[in-house]
CSV table of C-alpha atoms and ligand atoms in Angstrom, one decimal:
chain,number,residue,atom,x,y,z
J,1385,UNK,CA,39.7,-76.9,-111.2
J,1386,UNK,CA,38.1,-77.3,-108.0
J,1387,UNK,CA,37.8,-75.0,-105.0
J,1388,UNK,CA,38.2,-75.9,-101.5
J,1389,UNK,CA,36.7,-74.1,-98.6
J,1390,UNK,CA,39.2,-74.3,-95.9
J,1391,UNK,CA,37.3,-75.1,-92.5
J,1392,UNK,CA,38.8,-73.1,-90.0
J,1393,UNK,CA,39.9,-75.8,-88.1
J,1394,UNK,CA,39.8,-74.1,-84.4
J,1395,UNK,CA,35.5,-73.1,-85.1
J,1396,UNK,CA,35.6,-75.6,-81.9
J,1397,UNK,CA,37.4,-72.8,-80.0
J,1398,UNK,CA,34.7,-70.1,-80.5
J,1399,UNK,CA,32.7,-73.8,-79.4
J,1400,UNK,CA,33.4,-73.4,-75.9
J,1401,UNK,CA,33.7,-69.3,-75.6
J,1402,UNK,CA,30.8,-69.6,-76.2
J,1403,UNK,CA,29.1,-71.8,-73.6
J,1404,UNK,CA,31.6,-69.2,-70.7
J,1405,UNK,CA,29.6,-67.1,-72.3
J,1406,UNK,CA,26.6,-68.9,-71.4
J,1407,UNK,CA,27.8,-69.3,-67.6
J,1408,UNK,CA,29.0,-65.7,-67.1
J,1409,UNK,CA,32.1,-67.3,-66.7
J,1410,UNK,CA,33.6,-65.2,-69.7
J,1411,UNK,CA,36.4,-62.9,-69.5
J,1412,UNK,CA,37.7,-59.3,-70.6
J,1413,UNK,CA,41.2,-58.8,-69.1
J,1414,UNK,CA,41.1,-56.3,-67.0
J,1415,UNK,CA,43.4,-53.0,-67.8
J,1416,UNK,CA,45.9,-51.0,-65.7
J,1417,UNK,CA,46.1,-47.5,-67.0
J,1418,UNK,CA,49.5,-46.6,-65.4
J,1419,UNK,CA,51.3,-48.3,-62.1
J,1420,UNK,CA,49.8,-51.2,-59.6
J,1421,UNK,CA,48.9,-49.2,-56.7
J,1422,UNK,CA,46.7,-49.6,-54.1
J,1423,UNK,CA,44.4,-47.6,-55.8
J,1424,UNK,CA,45.1,-46.8,-59.6
J,1425,UNK,CA,42.8,-46.9,-62.9
J,1426,UNK,CA,41.4,-50.1,-64.1
J,1427,UNK,CA,39.3,-50.5,-67.8
J,1428,UNK,CA,39.5,-46.1,-67.5
J,1429,UNK,CA,37.8,-46.7,-63.8
J,1430,UNK,CA,39.5,-44.7,-60.4
J,1431,UNK,CA,39.2,-48.3,-57.7
J,1432,UNK,CA,41.2,-49.8,-55.2
J,1433,UNK,CA,42.7,-52.7,-55.9
J,1434,UNK,CA,42.5,-55.4,-54.0
J,1435,UNK,CA,43.2,-57.7,-57.0
J,1436,UNK,CA,47.2,-57.7,-57.4
J,1437,UNK,CA,50.2,-59.6,-55.3
J,1438,UNK,CA,51.9,-56.8,-54.7
J,1439,UNK,CA,51.8,-57.6,-51.0
J,1440,UNK,CA,54.4,-55.0,-50.5
J,1441,UNK,CA,53.6,-51.7,-52.3
J,1442,UNK,CA,57.7,-52.8,-53.8
J,1443,UNK,CA,55.7,-53.1,-57.8
J,1444,UNK,CA,56.8,-48.7,-57.3
J,1445,UNK,CA,59.3,-48.7,-54.7
J,1446,UNK,CA,61.9,-45.8,-55.2
J,1447,UNK,CA,64.5,-47.7,-54.4
J,1448,UNK,CA,63.7,-50.7,-56.3
J,1449,UNK,CA,62.6,-47.9,-59.9
J,1450,UNK,CA,66.1,-46.4,-59.0
J,1451,UNK,CA,67.6,-49.9,-59.0
J,1452,UNK,CA,66.2,-51.6,-61.9
J,1453,UNK,CA,66.9,-47.6,-63.5
J,1454,UNK,CA,70.9,-47.9,-62.7
J,1455,UNK,CA,71.6,-51.1,-64.0
J,1456,UNK,CA,70.0,-51.0,-67.5
J,1457,UNK,CA,72.7,-48.0,-68.0
J,1458,UNK,CA,75.0,-50.1,-67.2
J,1459,UNK,CA,74.1,-53.7,-68.5
J,1460,UNK,CA,71.4,-53.1,-71.0
J,1461,UNK,CA,67.9,-54.4,-70.8
J,1462,UNK,CA,68.1,-57.4,-72.0
J,1463,UNK,CA,70.5,-60.8,-70.9
J,1464,UNK,CA,71.6,-62.1,-74.4
J,1465,UNK,CA,70.8,-65.9,-73.5
J,1466,UNK,CA,69.8,-68.4,-71.6
J,1467,UNK,CA,72.1,-69.5,-68.5
J,1468,UNK,CA,73.2,-71.3,-69.6
J,1469,UNK,CA,75.2,-70.1,-72.6
J,1470,UNK,CA,76.2,-66.3,-72.8
J,1471,UNK,CA,73.4,-64.7,-70.2
J,1472,UNK,CA,74.1,-65.5,-67.1
J,1473,UNK,CA,75.1,-61.8,-66.0
J,1474,UNK,CA,77.0,-61.2,-61.9
J,1475,UNK,CA,74.2,-59.5,-60.9
J,1476,UNK,CA,72.3,-62.6,-61.7
J,1477,UNK,CA,74.8,-64.4,-59.4
J,1478,UNK,CA,74.5,-61.6,-56.4
J,1479,UNK,CA,70.4,-62.5,-56.5
J,1480,UNK,CA,70.9,-65.6,-56.3
J,1481,UNK,CA,73.5,-65.2,-53.4
J,1482,UNK,CA,71.2,-62.7,-51.5
J,1483,UNK,CA,68.3,-65.3,-52.2
J,1484,UNK,CA,70.3,-67.8,-50.2
J,1485,UNK,CA,71.7,-66.0,-47.4
J,1486,UNK,CA,67.5,-64.2,-47.0
J,1487,UNK,CA,66.3,-68.5,-47.7
J,1488,UNK,CA,69.4,-69.7,-44.9
J,1489,UNK,CA,70.4,-72.3,-47.6
J,1490,UNK,CA,73.4,-73.4,-49.7
J,1491,UNK,CA,72.7,-72.2,-52.9
J,1492,UNK,CA,69.8,-70.4,-54.7
J,1493,UNK,CA,68.4,-71.2,-58.6
J,1494,UNK,CA,66.8,-67.8,-60.0
J,1495,UNK,CA,64.6,-68.5,-62.9
J,1496,UNK,CA,62.3,-66.6,-65.1
J,1497,UNK,CA,59.1,-67.7,-63.4
J,1498,UNK,CA,57.5,-68.9,-59.7
J,1499,UNK,CA,55.3,-71.7,-62.4
J,1500,UNK,CA,58.9,-72.2,-64.1
J,1501,UNK,CA,60.7,-72.7,-61.2
J,1502,UNK,CA,58.3,-75.3,-60.0
J,1503,UNK,CA,56.6,-76.7,-63.2
J,1504,UNK,CA,60.9,-77.1,-64.4
J,1505,UNK,CA,62.5,-78.4,-60.6
J,1506,UNK,CA,59.5,-81.4,-60.2
J,1507,UNK,CA,60.0,-82.9,-63.1
J,1508,UNK,CA,64.0,-82.9,-63.9
J,1509,UNK,CA,63.9,-84.4,-59.5
J,1510,UNK,CA,61.2,-86.8,-60.7
J,1511,UNK,CA,61.3,-89.4,-63.5
J,1512,UNK,CA,58.5,-91.8,-64.3
J,1513,UNK,CA,59.1,-94.8,-61.0
J,1514,UNK,CA,58.7,-92.3,-58.8
J,1515,UNK,CA,55.4,-90.4,-56.8
J,1516,UNK,CA,54.2,-87.2,-56.2
J,1517,UNK,CA,52.5,-86.8,-52.7
J,1518,UNK,CA,50.5,-83.8,-53.4
J,1519,UNK,CA,48.1,-81.5,-51.7
J,1520,UNK,CA,45.1,-81.2,-53.9
J,1521,UNK,CA,44.8,-77.7,-53.6
J,1522,UNK,CA,48.9,-77.0,-55.3
J,1523,UNK,CA,49.5,-74.6,-57.8
J,1524,UNK,CA,49.2,-75.1,-61.4
J,1525,UNK,CA,52.6,-75.4,-61.7
J,1526,UNK,CA,53.1,-77.9,-59.5
J,1527,UNK,CA,51.0,-80.3,-60.6
J,1528,UNK,CA,51.7,-78.5,-64.9
J,1529,UNK,CA,55.5,-80.8,-63.3
J,1530,UNK,CA,54.8,-83.9,-61.5
J,1531,UNK,CA,52.6,-84.2,-65.3
J,1532,UNK,CA,55.5,-83.6,-66.2
J,1533,UNK,CA,58.1,-85.9,-64.8
J,1534,UNK,CA,55.4,-88.5,-65.5
J,1535,UNK,CA,55.5,-89.9,-62.2
J,1536,UNK,CA,53.0,-91.7,-60.3
J,1537,UNK,CA,51.2,-89.4,-59.2
J,1538,UNK,CA,48.9,-89.3,-55.2
J,1539,UNK,CA,46.6,-86.6,-54.6
J,1540,UNK,CA,45.8,-86.1,-50.5
J,1541,UNK,CA,42.8,-84.1,-49.4
J,1542,UNK,CA,43.8,-80.4,-48.2
J,1543,UNK,CA,45.8,-80.4,-45.8
J,1544,UNK,CA,45.1,-83.7,-44.5
J,1545,UNK,CA,48.7,-85.1,-42.9
J,1546,UNK,CA,47.0,-88.3,-41.7
J,1547,UNK,CA,45.2,-89.2,-45.5
J,1548,UNK,CA,48.7,-88.2,-46.2
J,1549,UNK,CA,50.0,-91.0,-43.9
J,1550,UNK,CA,47.5,-93.7,-44.6
J,1551,UNK,CA,48.7,-93.4,-48.8
J,1552,UNK,CA,52.4,-92.8,-47.3
J,1553,UNK,CA,52.0,-95.9,-45.2
J,1554,UNK,CA,50.4,-97.8,-49.0
J,1555,UNK,CA,54.1,-97.2,-51.0
J,1556,UNK,CA,56.8,-99.6,-51.3
J,1557,UNK,CA,59.5,-98.4,-49.4
J,1558,UNK,CA,62.2,-98.3,-52.1
J,1559,UNK,CA,59.7,-96.5,-54.9
J,1560,UNK,CA,61.9,-92.3,-54.5
J,1561,UNK,CA,58.8,-89.9,-53.2
J,1562,UNK,CA,58.3,-86.5,-53.9
J,1563,UNK,CA,56.5,-85.2,-51.3
J,1564,UNK,CA,54.8,-81.7,-52.1
J,1565,UNK,CA,52.9,-78.3,-50.3
J,1566,UNK,CA,52.1,-75.0,-51.1
J,1567,UNK,CA,52.9,-72.9,-47.8
J,1568,UNK,CA,50.8,-70.3,-48.5
J,1569,UNK,CA,47.5,-72.0,-50.4
J,1570,UNK,CA,46.8,-68.9,-53.4
J,1571,UNK,CA,43.0,-69.4,-54.1
J,1572,UNK,CA,41.9,-70.1,-49.7
J,1573,UNK,CA,44.5,-67.6,-47.9
J,1574,UNK,CA,44.9,-70.3,-46.2
J,1575,UNK,CA,48.5,-72.1,-45.1
J,1576,UNK,CA,50.1,-75.5,-45.9
J,1577,UNK,CA,50.6,-78.4,-43.3
J,1578,UNK,CA,54.4,-77.8,-43.4
J,1579,UNK,CA,55.2,-78.9,-40.2
J,1580,UNK,CA,53.1,-82.2,-39.9
J,1581,UNK,CA,54.1,-83.2,-43.6
J,1582,UNK,CA,57.2,-82.8,-42.4
J,1583,UNK,CA,56.5,-85.2,-40.0
J,1584,UNK,CA,56.1,-87.3,-42.4
J,1585,UNK,CA,58.5,-86.7,-44.9
J,1586,UNK,CA,61.1,-87.6,-42.1
J,1587,UNK,CA,59.2,-90.8,-41.3
J,1588,UNK,CA,58.8,-91.8,-44.9
J,1589,UNK,CA,61.6,-91.0,-45.6
J,1590,UNK,CA,60.7,-88.4,-49.3
J,1591,UNK,CA,61.5,-85.6,-51.1
J,1592,UNK,CA,60.3,-82.1,-49.1
J,1593,UNK,CA,59.0,-79.5,-51.7
J,1594,UNK,CA,57.1,-76.3,-50.1
J,1595,UNK,CA,56.3,-73.5,-52.7
J,1596,UNK,CA,56.2,-70.4,-50.7
J,1597,UNK,CA,55.5,-68.2,-53.5
J,1598,UNK,CA,52.7,-66.7,-51.8
J,1599,UNK,CA,54.9,-67.1,-48.2
J,1600,UNK,CA,57.7,-65.4,-49.0
J,1601,UNK,CA,58.5,-61.7,-48.1
J,1602,UNK,CA,54.5,-62.2,-45.9
J,1603,UNK,CA,56.0,-64.9,-42.9
J,1604,UNK,CA,58.6,-65.4,-40.6
J,1605,UNK,CA,61.6,-63.0,-40.3
J,1606,UNK,CA,61.5,-60.6,-42.7
J,1607,UNK,CA,59.5,-62.3,-44.8
J,1608,UNK,CA,61.2,-65.7,-44.7
J,1609,UNK,CA,58.4,-67.1,-45.5
J,1610,UNK,CA,56.9,-70.5,-43.7
J,1611,UNK,CA,59.6,-72.6,-43.8
J,1612,UNK,CA,60.5,-69.4,-41.8
J,1613,UNK,CA,57.5,-69.4,-39.9
J,1614,UNK,CA,57.0,-72.3,-39.0
J,1615,UNK,CA,60.8,-73.0,-38.0
J,1616,UNK,CA,61.6,-76.4,-40.2
J,1617,UNK,CA,65.0,-74.8,-40.9
J,1618,UNK,CA,67.3,-77.7,-43.0
J,1619,UNK,CA,64.0,-80.0,-43.0
J,1620,UNK,CA,62.6,-79.0,-46.9
J,1621,UNK,CA,64.8,-80.2,-49.2
J,1622,UNK,CA,63.2,-78.3,-52.5
J,1623,UNK,CA,62.0,-74.4,-51.2
J,1624,UNK,CA,60.5,-72.7,-53.4
J,1625,UNK,CA,59.7,-68.9,-53.6
J,1626,UNK,CA,58.5,-65.6,-56.6
J,1627,UNK,CA,59.6,-62.4,-56.6
J,1628,UNK,CA,57.0,-61.5,-58.5
J,1629,UNK,CA,54.4,-61.3,-55.1
J,1630,UNK,CA,55.6,-59.9,-53.1
J,1631,UNK,CA,58.9,-58.7,-54.3
J,1632,UNK,CA,57.4,-57.1,-56.7
J,1633,UNK,CA,59.5,-58.1,-60.7
J,1634,UNK,CA,59.7,-60.4,-61.6
J,1635,UNK,CA,61.1,-64.8,-61.4
J,1636,UNK,CA,60.9,-67.6,-59.3
J,1637,UNK,CA,63.3,-69.5,-57.2
J,1638,UNK,CA,64.4,-72.8,-56.3
J,1639,UNK,CA,66.6,-72.5,-53.1
J,1640,UNK,CA,68.0,-75.9,-51.2
J,1641,UNK,CA,71.7,-77.9,-50.9
J,1642,UNK,CA,74.5,-77.2,-52.8
J,1643,UNK,CA,74.2,-80.4,-55.0
J,1644,UNK,CA,69.8,-79.9,-55.8
J,1645,UNK,CA,70.5,-76.5,-57.5
J,1646,UNK,CA,73.6,-77.8,-59.5
J,1647,UNK,CA,72.1,-80.6,-60.8
J,1648,UNK,CA,68.9,-78.2,-61.1
J,1649,UNK,CA,71.6,-75.8,-63.4
J,1650,UNK,CA,72.7,-79.0,-65.2
J,1651,UNK,CA,68.0,-80.4,-65.8
J,1652,UNK,CA,66.1,-77.7,-65.6
J,1653,UNK,CA,64.9,-77.0,-68.7
J,1654,UNK,CA,62.9,-73.8,-68.3
J,1655,UNK,CA,66.6,-72.9,-66.9
J,1656,UNK,CA,68.7,-74.7,-69.7
J,1657,UNK,CA,66.1,-73.7,-73.1
J,1658,UNK,CA,64.4,-69.9,-71.9
J,1659,UNK,CA,66.7,-66.2,-71.8
J,1660,UNK,CA,67.4,-64.9,-68.8
J,1661,UNK,CA,65.7,-62.0,-66.2
J,1662,UNK,CA,67.1,-58.6,-67.9
J,1663,UNK,CA,69.8,-57.0,-65.1
J,1664,UNK,CA,67.4,-55.2,-64.6
J,1665,UNK,CA,64.5,-57.6,-62.5
J,1666,UNK,CA,67.7,-59.5,-61.1
J,1667,UNK,CA,68.8,-55.7,-59.9
J,1668,UNK,CA,65.3,-54.9,-58.7
J,1669,UNK,CA,64.2,-58.4,-56.7
J,1670,UNK,CA,68.4,-57.1,-54.4
J,1671,UNK,CA,67.2,-54.0,-53.2
J,1672,UNK,CA,63.5,-55.2,-52.4
J,1673,UNK,CA,65.3,-58.0,-50.4
J,1674,UNK,CA,67.8,-54.8,-49.0
J,1675,UNK,CA,63.8,-53.2,-48.0
J,1676,UNK,CA,62.6,-56.2,-46.6
J,1677,UNK,CA,66.0,-56.3,-44.0
J,1678,UNK,CA,66.1,-52.7,-43.5
J,1679,UNK,CA,62.2,-52.0,-43.5
J,1680,UNK,CA,59.9,-54.4,-42.0
J,1681,UNK,CA,58.2,-52.1,-41.5
J,1682,UNK,CA,56.3,-52.4,-43.7
J,1683,UNK,CA,55.4,-56.7,-43.4
J,1684,UNK,CA,53.8,-54.9,-40.0
J,1685,UNK,CA,52.1,-53.5,-42.3
J,1686,UNK,CA,51.2,-55.2,-44.5
J,1687,UNK,CA,49.8,-57.0,-41.5
J,1688,UNK,CA,47.5,-54.8,-39.9
J,1689,UNK,CA,45.9,-53.6,-43.7
J,1690,UNK,CA,45.5,-57.5,-43.3
J,1691,UNK,CA,43.7,-58.0,-39.8
J,1692,UNK,CA,41.7,-54.9,-40.2
J,1693,UNK,CA,40.3,-55.7,-43.9
J,1694,UNK,CA,39.3,-59.8,-42.5
J,1695,UNK,CA,37.6,-59.0,-39.0
J,1696,UNK,CA,35.7,-56.0,-41.2
J,1697,UNK,CA,34.6,-58.8,-43.5
J,1698,UNK,CA,34.1,-61.4,-41.4
J,1699,UNK,CA,31.8,-58.6,-39.8
J,1700,UNK,CA,30.1,-57.9,-42.8
J,1701,UNK,CA,28.6,-61.7,-42.5
J,1702,UNK,CA,31.2,-62.9,-45.6
J,1703,UNK,CA,32.2,-65.6,-45.9
J,1704,UNK,CA,36.3,-65.2,-45.9
J,1705,UNK,CA,37.3,-69.2,-45.9
J,1706,UNK,CA,40.1,-70.9,-43.5
J,1707,UNK,CA,42.6,-67.8,-44.5
J,1708,UNK,CA,45.2,-67.4,-42.5
J,1709,UNK,CA,46.9,-64.8,-44.9
J,1710,UNK,CA,46.7,-61.6,-46.7
J,1711,UNK,CA,44.7,-63.7,-49.4
J,1712,UNK,CA,40.6,-63.0,-48.2
J,1713,UNK,CA,38.0,-65.5,-50.0
J,1714,UNK,CA,34.5,-63.7,-50.4
J,1715,UNK,CA,32.6,-66.7,-51.0
J,1716,UNK,CA,30.0,-66.6,-53.6
J,1717,UNK,CA,29.0,-70.1,-54.1
J,1718,UNK,CA,28.2,-70.3,-57.6
J,1719,UNK,CA,30.4,-69.5,-60.2
J,1720,UNK,CA,27.5,-66.8,-62.6
J,1721,UNK,CA,27.5,-64.6,-58.8
J,1722,UNK,CA,31.1,-64.9,-57.7
J,1723,UNK,CA,31.4,-62.9,-61.6
J,1724,UNK,CA,28.4,-60.0,-60.9
J,1725,UNK,CA,29.9,-60.1,-57.2
J,1726,UNK,CA,32.8,-59.1,-58.9
J,1727,UNK,CA,31.2,-56.4,-61.2
J,1728,UNK,CA,29.4,-54.7,-59.1
J,1729,UNK,CA,32.3,-54.3,-57.0
J,1730,UNK,CA,34.2,-52.5,-60.0
J,1731,UNK,CA,31.3,-50.1,-61.0
J,1732,UNK,CA,31.6,-48.8,-57.2
J,1733,UNK,CA,35.0,-49.0,-57.4
J,1734,UNK,CA,36.9,-51.8,-55.6
J,1735,UNK,CA,38.4,-54.1,-58.2
J,1736,UNK,CA,38.4,-58.0,-56.7
J,1737,UNK,CA,37.9,-60.3,-59.3
J,1738,UNK,CA,35.5,-63.1,-59.2
J,1739,UNK,CA,37.8,-66.7,-59.4
J,1740,UNK,CA,35.4,-69.3,-60.9
J,1741,UNK,CA,35.4,-73.3,-62.1
J,1742,UNK,CA,38.1,-74.8,-62.4
J,1743,UNK,CA,40.1,-72.4,-60.2
J,1744,UNK,CA,38.5,-73.4,-58.1
J,1745,UNK,CA,35.3,-76.1,-56.9
J,1746,UNK,CA,32.2,-75.4,-58.8
J,1747,UNK,CA,30.3,-74.0,-55.3
J,1748,UNK,CA,32.9,-71.7,-53.8
J,1749,UNK,CA,33.4,-69.6,-56.6
J,1750,UNK,CA,34.5,-66.6,-54.7
J,1751,UNK,CA,35.9,-63.3,-55.0
J,1752,UNK,CA,40.0,-63.3,-54.0
J,1753,UNK,CA,40.9,-60.1,-51.8
J,1754,UNK,CA,44.8,-59.6,-51.0
J,1755,UNK,CA,45.4,-56.6,-49.1
J,1756,UNK,CA,48.2,-54.8,-49.2
J,1757,UNK,CA,51.2,-52.7,-47.0
J,1758,UNK,CA,50.2,-49.6,-49.3
J,1759,UNK,CA,46.3,-50.4,-48.9
J,1760,UNK,CA,45.0,-46.5,-46.5
J,1761,UNK,CA,42.8,-47.7,-43.7
J,1762,UNK,CA,40.6,-45.3,-45.9
J,1763,UNK,CA,41.0,-47.0,-48.8
J,1764,UNK,CA,40.3,-50.5,-46.7
J,1765,UNK,CA,37.3,-48.9,-45.3
J,1766,UNK,CA,35.8,-47.0,-48.7
J,1767,UNK,CA,36.4,-51.1,-50.6
J,1768,UNK,CA,34.4,-52.4,-47.1
J,1769,UNK,CA,31.8,-49.9,-47.5
J,1770,UNK,CA,31.0,-51.0,-51.0
J,1771,UNK,CA,31.1,-55.1,-50.0
J,1772,UNK,CA,28.4,-54.7,-47.4
J,1773,UNK,CA,26.7,-52.8,-50.5
J,1774,UNK,CA,27.1,-55.1,-53.2
J,1775,UNK,CA,26.5,-57.6,-50.9
J,1776,UNK,CA,22.8,-56.8,-49.7
J,1777,UNK,CA,21.7,-55.8,-53.2
J,1778,UNK,CA,23.2,-59.3,-54.4
J,1779,UNK,CA,22.0,-61.1,-51.2
J,1780,UNK,CA,24.8,-62.2,-50.6
J,1781,UNK,CA,25.1,-61.3,-46.5
O,2329,PLP,C1,51.1,-70.7,-55.1
O,2329,PLP,C2,51.8,-70.2,-56.1
O,2329,PLP,N1,53.3,-71.3,-57.3
O,2329,PLP,C3,53.5,-70.2,-58.0
O,2329,PLP,C4,52.5,-69.9,-58.7
O,2329,PLP,C5,53.7,-68.8,-59.5
O,2329,PLP,O1,54.3,-67.6,-59.8
O,2329,PLP,P1,54.9,-66.7,-60.7
O,2329,PLP,O2,54.3,-66.1,-61.0
O,2329,PLP,O3,56.6,-65.7,-61.0
O,2329,PLP,O4,54.6,-67.3,-61.7
O,2329,PLP,C6,51.3,-68.8,-58.7
O,2329,PLP,C7,51.0,-67.6,-58.9
O,2329,PLP,O5,50.6,-67.7,-59.0
O,2329,PLP,C8,51.2,-69.3,-57.3
O,2329,PLP,O6,50.2,-68.9,-56.5
């Protein structure tokens, strides 16, 4: 009898991880012990938290918490099915109606996440004979949606509408085209070329799509996003938003025409093949919309904090790139240096996640900071003092 020693067919993954360790890019998941707050405890250390997307502090807002608790008592913890079978509850429909009103569109469909909304929508709307014209820094979920659709992918340099125009000029007039940009770019915090791209979409007959994941709750009246900020209502065919960031809970959505939403109800694969939100999540999101409408001062506070912190970093001499939003990168250069900066900040009581290649370009590694409405001036000043100390220590400023 021969015994065969089974070789681990996944051993190559270990080799790849070793390479990350050697480059100083291996990351442990930081564990949050408690609530997602402006000052909180990760990995047993109390830190000022500059790493969450909890822009308005809504993850712990009493109105959202109460709404989630009540929905759980009334409707249980799960929906029990995908939306298209038995998992469409009245509360899901109410959330979609409220979001459509908020976004000023005919209809909205809610997905399990912003990622699913982007990937599921692009893949459903386009097919192999079509073409997508996409900003080079668009989010991974857009890129994956493009790949899944099998459409041709034409990438234009970041925010360069003239370059996008050249691409469009070279395409057959009869070909279906999707022009797509993030509203706010997640790694740089700058705002997409929405008005210029809307003009192009009209000139060349493109479907216009904006991913407003980081803009909803942040830009525009009551946080309606970049389309409202630029007054582009009616000119963007597909608006994506997330419920996972400023809204404080979980999910994503697409806002657009009734026809678009009906089509996605029938063809968007994450909608068709993945269970819908627990009622508590839908209820919390509805309560978040109430907060945006009734407590808009919370958004003003976010922007006051943003201005204070961004100008503080710049005064210290840090390279904050082109940020125009509460996302402020502190660009260090090489990946290992950015990770060292992040680690030293953490030891000194500030959590700003290091981000390196392949998420950003190899020479643009950074720590990414995000202030929220919930940060106090003292917390932000403390963070600036720590940045000054560690930045000098590492020769960054
Ligand atoms: C620009 C952008 N779009 C979409 C998403 C996905 O949103 P969600 O976290 O709800 O899946 C993100 C989140 O990282 C994002 O930054």
